[in-house]
Amino acid sequence: MNSGVKTISCLHTIQSCTISLGLSIIDHFIWIHYFPKKKVFTDIIRLKQESWCCRWYWRCCHWYVIRTHIAADSHQSTLGLLGLVFVGSPTTTVANARQEVDVDETSVFQHVLMSWMHVFLSLPVQEALSNLEDFDKTCLELALQGVSSIVQQEWGSACPCQLVLVTDGALGIGRGTLRHSLATLKQRGEDKKFPLPFPFPCKLYIMCISNAEELQTTDAMENLEQLLTLSGGEGQIFTMEGPLCLKSVQAMFGKLIEQAYMPFHAVLRCGHLTSDVQVFPRPEPVTLDEEVDPVPKHVLTDLEIVGFIEIADIASPPVLSRHLVLPIAVNKADEVGAGTTDEMEEDTSTNQMAGKSPNFCVLLHGSLKVEGMVALVQLGPEWFGMLYSQADSKKKSNLMMSLFEPGPEPLPWLGKVSQLGPISDAPENPYGEDDSKSPFPLQPKSKRSYAQNVTVWIKASGLQTDVQKILRNARKLPEKTQTFYKELNRLRKAALAFGFWELLKGVAELLERECTLLPDSAHPDAAFQLSHAAQQLKLASTGDSQYAGFEHNITPMLTDFSGGGGGSDRM
Amino acid sequence: MKMFSVSHKTVFVVDHCPYMTESSRQQIECDMLTKSRAQGVIPLAPVSKSLWTCAVECSMEYCRILFDIYPAKKLVSYIVSDSEFHILNSWRQEDQSVQELMTALAAVGPPNPREDPECCSILHGLVAAVESLCKITEYQHEARTALVDLADRVVNRGRIICLTNAKSDTHVRMLEDCVLETIQEQNKLAAGSDRLMPIQECELVLVHIYPQGDDTLVSDRPKKEISSILSSEVHSVRAGRHLASKLNVLVQQHFDLASTTITNIPMKEEQHANTSANYDVELLHHRDAHMEFIKSGDLHMAGSTSRDSGLKETVTLKWCTPRTNSVELHYCTGAYRISPVEVNSRPSSCLTNFLLNGRSVLLEQPRKSGSKVISHMLSCHGGEIFLHMLNSTRSTLEDPPSISEGCGGRVTDYRITDFGEFMRENRLTPFADISVDAAGRPPVERAKAQLERHTRYWPMIISQTTIFNMQAVVPLANLIVKDSMTEDDVLTCQKTVYNLVDMERKNDPLPISTVGSRGKGPKRDEQYRIMWNELETLVKTHVGMSERHQQVLECISACRSKPPEEEERKKRGRKREDKEDKSEKNGKELEEKVWTQDSDRLKVAVDREKEDQNQSEVIKDSPDSPEPFNKKPRLTTEELQPLEKSKGPVSLLTIWTNRITQANSRKHQEFAGRINSVNNKAELYQHLKDENGRLDTGTCRHLGDGLAAGGCADTGVHLGSNTAVGAYNTSITAPTRNESLAFINIYSDNIKTQNFQFYLLPSLIV
């Protein structure tokens, strides 16, 4: 407690030197910005350990330390550059985070430093930041830029983040400060745009180690509010209540945790088989059409399995997000920021016990994996998702849940989910007795253009190919009588629809010419068919409703050359 | 995109006036003579399309792309205008297809050049277009009905694409004014109607088409707000390919499309079958498929190049030769329908046919660094091709703990295969649209109901169940979960039960799990008792379903009839099981632990005592026989009380004897016969006397039960299951170690009178 108070008090005595630290929790992104003393990192870690009360995240986080600035001793300029720290990958997530919570802090600290140095050297933003050395201020903008580039580079633009900015509310003066950034917001070119809003979904939480009254005396609050608006409005500004002490800081972070880091607990059901689970990361509410249906949809805490589908049938469906489904022991004190050591120990034993009692998730996972299937799960009214086994390269696998877009028909090839029923209701097993067939995918009511023989003459080559096809078949009459008429009718239809009567006349002339060019050896039927076809095209080109009907087809002329080669080919 | 954006309704208004018959003057050579035939043949004069033909085929191409990518919810109404307007199709979904429109267009035919130009005007069509936009679509209607009180959230917006040959900029302004006026008029009308909606927003796209070689009389003008409702833009385009590319650009703008060129597609050449050239195919799709590129600013880096129009950009992705038949679940963040830009070109149709045949192709995003990143996948589902966007960035869920590290992770005997079978039985299949059952449940609710039925009794681990490890039980287990059983099903179930009775008679071993238990396994008759109990539990959960389910339970109860104490004991046992379940669930195993320790201590004590007794009472099973499954000692206080309450000083012997007796009594239940015997002689099956003299297998089992309860392990009950007539003189012995505990003679002098004599002889040690 004393050390905590000391930490805080030292935060306030040294105001010239600023450091920003980012910490991301799997997909959440936390960024601390506060004032260090000499032992910068140990202080940060202590602060985190003491005030965050949430060791839960300790081992399952991605950490980024972004240091905007060192002022007092600018000789340390190498460290003064924008840097970042990445603490390992979440080798141990939520479920066993608690078991491994008592890690040696110093080793983690070393890991932090090493990773930091490693990433630091490969930082592309390094160059851009060298001008930072000239200023001794709280360069929030550069830090935000750093956040933006790190997240995009590492996580892409679809990964939702939570950014936590910890500050004492003293925003500094001059260029590069938030005040300056906001003032010059509108005078920037494309290349120097303010990093907010980020191109990825982001919630911004601003933690002020300072109380509201204090902030109101300057324009700090105003600026921070503007920052929040700029980021898209998602998030919140927290200020301290009561005296400036560790307890108040803890209380403030407690609120943040409550607000942003509550684990999502649900019950997974398959008939009477159930399991209490944590869905990680927390599924975000989804708004489909802000105009017609502006109420965001939330995932229910009762996840009911509807049935099962083969992986090949569900066929890599598009999903909104993916989540780990971790079975939990039900009496675990998972409520708000569980913290004390006693609880932790209790949990560990509960965990060990829970490991030995059968859990439906494990059974489900095992069978899904073995059978190569997914479970269709209902997330809410007209909202579905799928459960499946997700394996990583190291033979480890997990139960994963993906969310489909809300709606009655998330995947066209499955049709309406409400119309999916048990195979036992079907007159015969749609999968066949030996699993040789499948009722999926569903065929759409109408074929797409590429799945039918459409006629497009936008390019001359399209038209030429179609005409050549007819001529090629014309020369092989009577063997190709059927294909000849098929192609001829296709061309005729398109020409009629496009009002391209000139083409009909032209092709008729071509056919007549072919007729005259027939060799003596040609079958007599060829000449008959050619002149018949030519005549029919000419009739169609007059627009006479008797001959120019769209649904009308030119049929082969009925000839009788018994024993002739084309006999079998005739329609 | 909002559901009811401007793109929800598009009206094409195409000029059908006499001047549209004018030639586009773009000539097409359709007589391509091959060299060998060239001599002496006069080639056919090239043909050229009229302005009408150009307008129609380009608008059809627009619709083709639109319908490929949005098979629903984006609607087109096609109007042609001459001396009057002709509406070729309605907003109804079934009218939304290129075929529909082609048929209608063929009926309209090209404009009549002899028609009086004075009567003809595009205005007829534009007025009709505004009227059309006011008409409610089925989707708007549905949304309004669903929202009831909030129906005004459903907005009516639309777009008019007018293909015409305008005379001048003034003419264009006149057209715009006319549209605006009509909208204002129609909105007044629509306000008072149910089937009409006032237009909140309308986009007018005027495309002025003029023949090649002519100078345009109309100038281009970007989108401009004419009023709060109407905005308008003018495009002045030469007929022919210029018009085609203009409409291609427009369809992309109007429907948020983007272009991807698949490059390096290997294709066999027709002429040279051995060689394969690489081709490119350009596809259109929703621009969200490029989301990752757009946001990361990689769009230009990802090999995007400008195509002919100058407006259009395409992202190049490289074909990766597909692996064969791998069924994989990719992490896909979006799937978008595609439409090839040149649908009937050879490379396009080769690609689409390849995909339509069920193959998937991964696409690689070329990167500056040269690293290979698979960013997309082309795949076909039910005749529709989708461009899947695959996640190529780092996942936040990488390297998670294995499921084996969490709750239930250390249990190793899950019924994985059985649950796999369960999943196969509970696979889903699509049903026709109106397919509710008698109870009015849609298919998905029936699927849930089936899962509910199938899981009423479903032990998760092998050591928790006996019946599901027995092949013999399968027919019954499969049938009892059905919501309605046939007479045949009941017969099959009964047969299964008889078969089990037969097994028991033959003393077949049961697959009782030994996991988690200590010492030797339960005795065979105990095993059967457990099995019957479990079978009853299963059937009882379904007994409310129908009369026939009830019959199955009755059959089981009849076949396994047992003494009333047995029943009593079972009840208690079940209660305890329930308690176990609950405590397991709650993790409050404290109570349970104590109990287990107690019984363990007891067991150990008993075992030790038995050893002390020169092992005379221990009948060892063969090493193969299973270990006991959770021995359930009879811990009934009322039985034990008399022993504990013995008053006064007691001798060591008494204490010792009491203890032994107590221990033994916990181990077994006294023979009913011995308790009720007179001079060690008991009459068996007295209760059957008032029945009709039928001795069924169940009765024989009864005898076995009694023996089992008596603790004479491993007995062979040599009673025929269909004991009809005949005298039995059966010895039931435990022959293994010369330690006969009991020698039982059963005489059946006259089976019909059921005068069974059961002689209980004291332990005879031979």
Coordinates of C-alpha atoms in Angstrom, one line a residue, chain B residues 5-169:
Chain B
S5 CA -30.8 3.0 -49.8
V6 CA -31.1 4.6 -53.2
S7 CA -30.0 1.3 -54.6
H8 CA -33.0 -0.6 -53.4
K9 CA -35.0 0.5 -56.5
T10 CA -33.5 1.3 -59.9
V11 CA -35.7 2.3 -62.8
F12 CA -34.3 2.1 -66.3
V13 CA -36.0 4.4 -68.7
V14 CA -34.8 3.7 -72.2
D15 CA -35.7 5.9 -75.1
H16 CA -37.7 4.0 -77.8
C17 CA -38.3 6.9 -80.1
P18 CA -37.6 6.8 -83.8
Y19 CA -34.2 8.5 -83.6
M20 CA -32.9 5.6 -81.5
T21 CA -32.9 3.4 -84.7
E22 CA -30.0 5.5 -85.8
S23 CA -26.8 3.5 -86.2
S24 CA -24.1 3.7 -83.6
R25 CA -21.7 3.6 -86.5
Q26 CA -19.5 1.2 -84.7
Q27 CA -19.1 -1.6 -87.2
I28 CA -18.7 -5.2 -86.3
E29 CA -17.1 -7.6 -88.7
C30 CA -19.0 -10.9 -88.2
D31 CA -17.8 -12.7 -91.3
M32 CA -14.4 -13.9 -90.2
L33 CA -13.2 -15.8 -93.2
T34 CA -10.6 -18.5 -92.6
K35 CA -7.6 -18.4 -94.9
S36 CA -8.4 -21.6 -96.8
R37 CA -11.8 -20.4 -97.7
A38 CA -11.0 -16.8 -98.5
Q39 CA -10.6 -17.2 -102.2
G40 CA -13.4 -16.0 -104.4
V41 CA -15.7 -15.3 -101.5
I42 CA -17.0 -11.8 -101.0
P43 CA -17.2 -11.2 -97.3
L44 CA -20.4 -10.0 -95.7
A45 CA -20.7 -6.3 -95.1
P46 CA -20.0 -5.5 -91.4
V47 CA -23.1 -5.0 -89.3
S48 CA -23.6 -2.1 -86.9
K49 CA -25.8 -1.8 -83.8
S50 CA -28.4 0.9 -83.5
L51 CA -28.4 3.3 -80.6
W52 CA -31.4 1.3 -79.3
T53 CA -29.4 -2.0 -79.5
C54 CA -26.5 -0.4 -77.7
A55 CA -28.7 1.0 -75.0
V56 CA -30.5 -2.2 -74.5
E57 CA -27.5 -4.5 -74.4
C58 CA -25.5 -2.2 -72.1
S59 CA -28.5 -1.9 -69.7
M60 CA -28.9 -5.6 -69.8
E61 CA -25.2 -6.0 -68.9
Y62 CA -25.8 -3.6 -66.0
C63 CA -28.7 -5.8 -64.8
R64 CA -26.8 -9.0 -65.4
I65 CA -24.0 -7.9 -63.1
L66 CA -26.5 -6.5 -60.6
F67 CA -28.5 -9.7 -60.4
D68 CA -25.4 -11.9 -60.2
I69 CA -24.2 -10.0 -57.2
Y70 CA -27.5 -9.1 -55.6
P71 CA -30.0 -11.9 -56.4
A72 CA -32.5 -10.3 -54.0
K73 CA -33.4 -7.0 -52.5
K74 CA -31.9 -4.8 -55.2
L75 CA -34.7 -4.3 -57.7
V76 CA -34.9 -3.1 -61.2
S77 CA -37.9 -1.9 -63.1
Y78 CA -37.5 -1.4 -66.9
I79 CA -39.5 1.1 -68.8
V80 CA -39.3 2.0 -72.4
S81 CA -40.7 5.2 -73.7
D82 CA -42.0 6.3 -77.1
S83 CA -45.5 7.7 -77.8
E84 CA -46.4 6.1 -74.5
F85 CA -44.6 4.2 -71.7
H86 CA -44.2 0.5 -71.5
I87 CA -43.4 -1.0 -68.1
L88 CA -41.6 -4.3 -68.9
N89 CA -41.5 -5.7 -65.3
S90 CA -42.6 -5.0 -61.8
W91 CA -40.7 -4.8 -58.5
R92 CA -41.7 -8.3 -57.7
Q93 CA -38.7 -10.5 -57.0
E94 CA -39.8 -13.1 -59.6
D95 CA -39.7 -10.4 -62.2
Q96 CA -36.1 -9.7 -61.4
S97 CA -34.1 -11.5 -64.0
V98 CA -32.3 -10.8 -67.3
Q99 CA -34.4 -13.5 -69.0
E100 CA -37.6 -11.8 -68.0
L101 CA -36.4 -8.5 -69.4
M102 CA -35.0 -10.0 -72.6
T103 CA -38.4 -11.6 -73.3
A104 CA -40.2 -8.4 -72.7
L105 CA -37.7 -6.5 -74.8
A106 CA -38.1 -8.9 -77.7
A107 CA -41.8 -8.2 -77.6
V108 CA -41.2 -4.5 -77.7
G109 CA -38.7 -4.8 -80.6
P110 CA -36.6 -2.0 -81.9
P111 CA -38.2 1.5 -82.3
N112 CA -40.4 2.0 -85.3
P113 CA -38.6 4.6 -87.5
R114 CA -41.9 5.5 -89.2
E115 CA -43.5 6.6 -86.0
D116 CA -44.4 10.3 -85.6
P117 CA -41.4 11.8 -83.7
E118 CA -43.7 14.6 -82.4
C119 CA -45.7 12.1 -80.3
C120 CA -42.7 10.4 -79.0
S121 CA -40.9 11.5 -75.9
I122 CA -38.7 10.1 -73.1
L123 CA -40.9 12.1 -70.7
H124 CA -43.6 9.5 -70.8
G125 CA -41.1 7.0 -69.4
L126 CA -39.7 9.4 -66.8
V127 CA -43.1 10.1 -65.4
A128 CA -43.8 6.4 -65.3
A129 CA -40.5 5.9 -63.5
V130 CA -41.4 8.3 -60.7
E131 CA -44.8 6.6 -60.4
S132 CA -42.9 3.3 -60.2
L133 CA -40.6 4.5 -57.5
C134 CA -43.7 5.4 -55.4
K135 CA -44.9 1.8 -55.6
I136 CA -44.0 -0.1 -52.5
T137 CA -41.8 -3.2 -53.0
E138 CA -42.4 -6.5 -51.2
Y139 CA -39.4 -5.8 -49.0
Q140 CA -40.6 -2.4 -48.0
H141 CA -44.0 -3.8 -47.3
E142 CA -42.5 -6.6 -45.2
A143 CA -40.3 -4.2 -43.2
R144 CA -43.2 -1.8 -42.6
T145 CA -45.4 -4.6 -41.4
A146 CA -42.7 -5.9 -39.1
L147 CA -42.0 -2.5 -37.6
V148 CA -45.6 -1.5 -37.1
D149 CA -45.4 1.6 -35.1
L150 CA -42.0 2.5 -36.4
A151 CA -43.0 2.0 -40.0
D152 CA -41.7 5.4 -40.9
R153 CA -38.2 4.1 -40.5
V154 CA -38.7 2.4 -43.9
V155 CA -37.6 5.0 -46.3
N156 CA -38.4 5.2 -50.0
R157 CA -35.5 6.0 -52.1
G158 CA -34.6 5.2 -55.7
R159 CA -32.6 5.8 -58.7
I160 CA -33.7 6.5 -62.3
I161 CA -31.2 5.7 -65.0
C162 CA -32.4 7.3 -68.2
L163 CA -30.8 6.3 -71.5
T164 CA -31.8 8.7 -74.2
N165 CA -30.6 11.0 -76.9
A166 CA -31.1 14.5 -75.7
K167 CA -31.1 17.5 -77.9
S168 CA -29.3 20.0 -75.7
D169 CA -28.4 21.0 -72.2

